[in-house]
PDB file of C-alpha atoms in Angstrom:
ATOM      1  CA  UNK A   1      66.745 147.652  52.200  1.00  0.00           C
ATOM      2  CA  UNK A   2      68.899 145.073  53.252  1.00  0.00           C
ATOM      3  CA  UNK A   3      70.434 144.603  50.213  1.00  0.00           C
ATOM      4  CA  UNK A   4      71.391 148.644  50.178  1.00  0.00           C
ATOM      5  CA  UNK A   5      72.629 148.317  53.340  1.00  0.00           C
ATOM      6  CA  UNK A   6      74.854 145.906  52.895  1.00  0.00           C
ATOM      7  CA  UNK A   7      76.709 147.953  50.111  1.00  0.00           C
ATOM      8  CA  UNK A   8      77.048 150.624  52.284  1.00  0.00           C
ATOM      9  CA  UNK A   9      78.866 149.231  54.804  1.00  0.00           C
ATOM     10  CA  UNK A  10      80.929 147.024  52.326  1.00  0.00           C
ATOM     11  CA  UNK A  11      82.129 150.862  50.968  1.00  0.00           C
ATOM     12  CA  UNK A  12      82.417 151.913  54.420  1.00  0.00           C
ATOM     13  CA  UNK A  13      84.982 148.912  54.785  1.00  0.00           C
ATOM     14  CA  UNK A  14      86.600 150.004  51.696  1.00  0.00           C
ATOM     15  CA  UNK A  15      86.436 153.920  52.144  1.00  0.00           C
ATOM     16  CA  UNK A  16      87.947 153.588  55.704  1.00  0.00           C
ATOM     17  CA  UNK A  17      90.734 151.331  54.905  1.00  0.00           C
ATOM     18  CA  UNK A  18      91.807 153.537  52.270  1.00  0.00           C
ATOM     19  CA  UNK A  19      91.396 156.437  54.764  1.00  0.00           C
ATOM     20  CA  UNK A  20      94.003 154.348  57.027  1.00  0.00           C
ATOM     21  CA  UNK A  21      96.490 153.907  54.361  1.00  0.00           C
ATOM     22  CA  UNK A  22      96.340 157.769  53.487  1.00  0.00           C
ATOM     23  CA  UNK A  23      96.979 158.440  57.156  1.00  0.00           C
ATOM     24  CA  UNK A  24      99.738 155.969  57.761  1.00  0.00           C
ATOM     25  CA  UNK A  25     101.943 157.399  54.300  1.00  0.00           C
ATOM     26  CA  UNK A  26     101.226 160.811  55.210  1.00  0.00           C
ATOM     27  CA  UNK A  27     102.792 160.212  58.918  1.00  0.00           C
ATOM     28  CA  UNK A  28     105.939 158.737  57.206  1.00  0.00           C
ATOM     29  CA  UNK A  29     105.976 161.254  54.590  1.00  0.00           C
ATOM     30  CA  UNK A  30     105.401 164.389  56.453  1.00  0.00           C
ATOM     31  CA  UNK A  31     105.562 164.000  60.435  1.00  0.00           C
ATOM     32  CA  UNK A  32     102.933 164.711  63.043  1.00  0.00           C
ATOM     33  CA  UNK A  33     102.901 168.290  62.910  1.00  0.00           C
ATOM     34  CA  UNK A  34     100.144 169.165  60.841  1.00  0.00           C
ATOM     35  CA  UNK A  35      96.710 167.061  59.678  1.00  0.00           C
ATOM     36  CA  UNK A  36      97.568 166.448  55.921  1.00  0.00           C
ATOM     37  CA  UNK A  37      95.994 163.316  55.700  1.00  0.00           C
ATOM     38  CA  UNK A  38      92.822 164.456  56.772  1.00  0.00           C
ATOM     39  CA  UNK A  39      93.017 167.439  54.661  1.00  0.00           C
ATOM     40  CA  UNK A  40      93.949 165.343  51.462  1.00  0.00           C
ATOM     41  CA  UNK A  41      90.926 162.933  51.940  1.00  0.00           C
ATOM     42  CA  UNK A  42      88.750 165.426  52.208  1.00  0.00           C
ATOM     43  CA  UNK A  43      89.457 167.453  48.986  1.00  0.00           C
ATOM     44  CA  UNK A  44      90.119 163.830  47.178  1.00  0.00           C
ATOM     45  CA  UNK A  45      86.748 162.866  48.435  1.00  0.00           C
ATOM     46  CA  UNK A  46      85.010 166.128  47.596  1.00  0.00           C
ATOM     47  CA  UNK A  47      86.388 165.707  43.682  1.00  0.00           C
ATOM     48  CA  UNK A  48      85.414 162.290  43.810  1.00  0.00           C
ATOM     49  CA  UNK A  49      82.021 163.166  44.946  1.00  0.00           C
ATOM     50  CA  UNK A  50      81.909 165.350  42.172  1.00  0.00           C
ATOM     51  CA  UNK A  51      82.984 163.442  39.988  1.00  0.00           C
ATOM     52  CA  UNK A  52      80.550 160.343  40.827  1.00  0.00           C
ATOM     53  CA  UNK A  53      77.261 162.915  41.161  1.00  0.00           C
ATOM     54  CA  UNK A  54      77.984 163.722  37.405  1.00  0.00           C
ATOM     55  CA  UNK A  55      79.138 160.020  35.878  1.00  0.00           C
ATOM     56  CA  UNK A  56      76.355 158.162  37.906  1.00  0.00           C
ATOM     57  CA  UNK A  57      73.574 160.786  36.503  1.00  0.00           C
ATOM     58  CA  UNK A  58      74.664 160.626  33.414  1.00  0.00           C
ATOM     59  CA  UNK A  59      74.988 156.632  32.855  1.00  0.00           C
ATOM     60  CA  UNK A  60      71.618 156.320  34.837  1.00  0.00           C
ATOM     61  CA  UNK A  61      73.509 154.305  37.820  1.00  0.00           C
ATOM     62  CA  UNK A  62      72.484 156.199  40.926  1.00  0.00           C
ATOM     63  CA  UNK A  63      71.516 152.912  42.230  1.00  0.00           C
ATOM     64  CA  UNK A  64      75.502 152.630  42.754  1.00  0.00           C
ATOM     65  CA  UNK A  65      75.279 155.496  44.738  1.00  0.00           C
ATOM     66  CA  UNK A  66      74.798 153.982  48.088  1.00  0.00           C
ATOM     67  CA  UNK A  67      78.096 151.834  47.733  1.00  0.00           C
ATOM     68  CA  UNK A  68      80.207 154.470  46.147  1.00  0.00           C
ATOM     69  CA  UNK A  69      78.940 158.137  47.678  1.00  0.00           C
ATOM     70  CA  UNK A  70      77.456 156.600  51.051  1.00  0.00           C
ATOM     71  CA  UNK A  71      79.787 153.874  51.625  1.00  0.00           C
ATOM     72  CA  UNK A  72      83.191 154.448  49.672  1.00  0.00           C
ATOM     73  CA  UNK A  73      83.104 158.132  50.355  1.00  0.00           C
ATOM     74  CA  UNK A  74      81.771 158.135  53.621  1.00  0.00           C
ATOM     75  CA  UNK A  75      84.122 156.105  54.968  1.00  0.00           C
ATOM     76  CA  UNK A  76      87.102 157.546  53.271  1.00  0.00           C
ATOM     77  CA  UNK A  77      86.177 161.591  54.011  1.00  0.00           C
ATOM     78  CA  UNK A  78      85.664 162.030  58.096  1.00  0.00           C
ATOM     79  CA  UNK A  79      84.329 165.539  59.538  1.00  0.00           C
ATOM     80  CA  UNK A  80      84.924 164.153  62.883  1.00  0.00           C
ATOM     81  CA  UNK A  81      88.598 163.467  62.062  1.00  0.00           C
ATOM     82  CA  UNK A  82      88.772 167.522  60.823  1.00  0.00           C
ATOM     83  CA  UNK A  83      86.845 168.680  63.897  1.00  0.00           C
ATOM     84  CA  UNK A  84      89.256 166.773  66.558  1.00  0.00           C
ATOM     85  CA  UNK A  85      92.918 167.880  64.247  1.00  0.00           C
ATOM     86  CA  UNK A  86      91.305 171.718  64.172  1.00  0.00           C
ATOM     87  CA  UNK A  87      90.877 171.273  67.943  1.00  0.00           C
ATOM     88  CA  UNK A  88      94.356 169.957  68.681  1.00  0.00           C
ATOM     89  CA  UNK A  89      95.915 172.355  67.038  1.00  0.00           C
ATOM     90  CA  UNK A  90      94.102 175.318  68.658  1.00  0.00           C
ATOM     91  CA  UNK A  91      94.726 173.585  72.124  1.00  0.00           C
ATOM     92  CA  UNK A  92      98.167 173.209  71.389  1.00  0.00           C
ATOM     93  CA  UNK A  93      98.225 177.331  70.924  1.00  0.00           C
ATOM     94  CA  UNK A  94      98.443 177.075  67.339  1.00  0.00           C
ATOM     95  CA  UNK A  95      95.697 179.227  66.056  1.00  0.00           C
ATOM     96  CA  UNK A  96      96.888 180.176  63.512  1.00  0.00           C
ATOM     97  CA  UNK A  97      97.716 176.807  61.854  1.00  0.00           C
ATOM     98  CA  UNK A  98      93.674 175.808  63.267  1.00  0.00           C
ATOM     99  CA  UNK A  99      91.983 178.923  61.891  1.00  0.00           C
ATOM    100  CA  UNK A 100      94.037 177.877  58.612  1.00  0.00           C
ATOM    101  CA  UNK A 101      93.698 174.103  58.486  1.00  0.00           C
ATOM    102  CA  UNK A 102      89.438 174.630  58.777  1.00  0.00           C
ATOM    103  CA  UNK A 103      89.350 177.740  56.140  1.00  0.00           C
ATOM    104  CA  UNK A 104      91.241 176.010  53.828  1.00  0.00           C
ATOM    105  CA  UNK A 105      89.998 172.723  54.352  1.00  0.00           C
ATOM    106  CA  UNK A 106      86.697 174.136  53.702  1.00  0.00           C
ATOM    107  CA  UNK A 107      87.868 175.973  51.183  1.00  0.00           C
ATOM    108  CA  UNK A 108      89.629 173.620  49.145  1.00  0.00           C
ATOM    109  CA  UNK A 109      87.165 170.712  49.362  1.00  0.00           C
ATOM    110  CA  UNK A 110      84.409 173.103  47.812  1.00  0.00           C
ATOM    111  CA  UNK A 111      86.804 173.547  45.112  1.00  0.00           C
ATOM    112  CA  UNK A 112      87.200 169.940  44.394  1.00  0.00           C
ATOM    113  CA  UNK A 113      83.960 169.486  44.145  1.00  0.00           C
ATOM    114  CA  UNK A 114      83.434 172.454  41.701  1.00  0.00           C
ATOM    115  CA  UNK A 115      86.237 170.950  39.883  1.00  0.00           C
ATOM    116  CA  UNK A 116      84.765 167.136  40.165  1.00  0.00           C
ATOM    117  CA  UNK A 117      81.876 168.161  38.465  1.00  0.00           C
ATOM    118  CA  UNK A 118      83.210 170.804  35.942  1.00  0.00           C
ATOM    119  CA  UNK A 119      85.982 168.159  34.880  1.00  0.00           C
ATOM    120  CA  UNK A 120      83.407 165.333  34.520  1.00  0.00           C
ATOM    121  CA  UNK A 121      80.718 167.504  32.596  1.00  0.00           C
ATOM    122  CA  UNK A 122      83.356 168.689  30.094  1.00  0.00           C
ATOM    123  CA  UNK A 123      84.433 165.236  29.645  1.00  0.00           C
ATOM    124  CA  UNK A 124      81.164 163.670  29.135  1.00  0.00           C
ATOM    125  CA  UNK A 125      80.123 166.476  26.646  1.00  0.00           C
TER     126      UNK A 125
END
């Protein structure tokens, strides 16, 4: 148990830093006006989950699950993060740009993950 725990939060370390550096080069890139950053790590997480469901099943390595889905991905993907942006911009009078931002957050991070595992299945085949 310890053991497993341990990878988690070493993935944690890893997913969040990586979250950080997402978040830092898309406020540089593209300004403060709209959450990009969160909405790219979610989508890119949701095709990696995908994409790890399918490899780890199929090479028998779900024990690498709690490091890479749990820990990696966890820490890299943040609901909270989406939840707070979608609030800011509806108290900022932008409801519009909230009711967008969730729908197609939503909506393109159940895509990726359709894709993830579509992609992976049809190259492992």
């Amino acid at each position: 148990m310890i053991q497993t725990l341990l990878q988690v939060a070493m993935g944690g370390a890893l997913g969040s830093a990586a979250r950080y550096l997402v978040n830092v080069t898309a406020m540089r890139l593209l300004g403060p006006g709209f959450p990009w950053a969160t909405v790219a790590v979610n989508v890119a997480g949701s095709f990696l989950m995908g994409v790890l469901v399918v490899s780890l099943a199929h090479r028998d390595a779900m024990r690498l699950a709690p490091f890479l889905m749990t820990g990696v991905l966890g820490g890299f993907t943040t609901f909270s993060a989406f939840s707070l942006d979608a609030l800011t911009l509806w108290e900022r009078g932008q409801a519009g740009a909230a009711s967008a931002y969730v729908l197609g957050s939503v909506a393109a991070s159940l895509a990726a993950i359709v894709a993830g595992i579509a992609v992976t299945r049809a190259f492992l085949a």
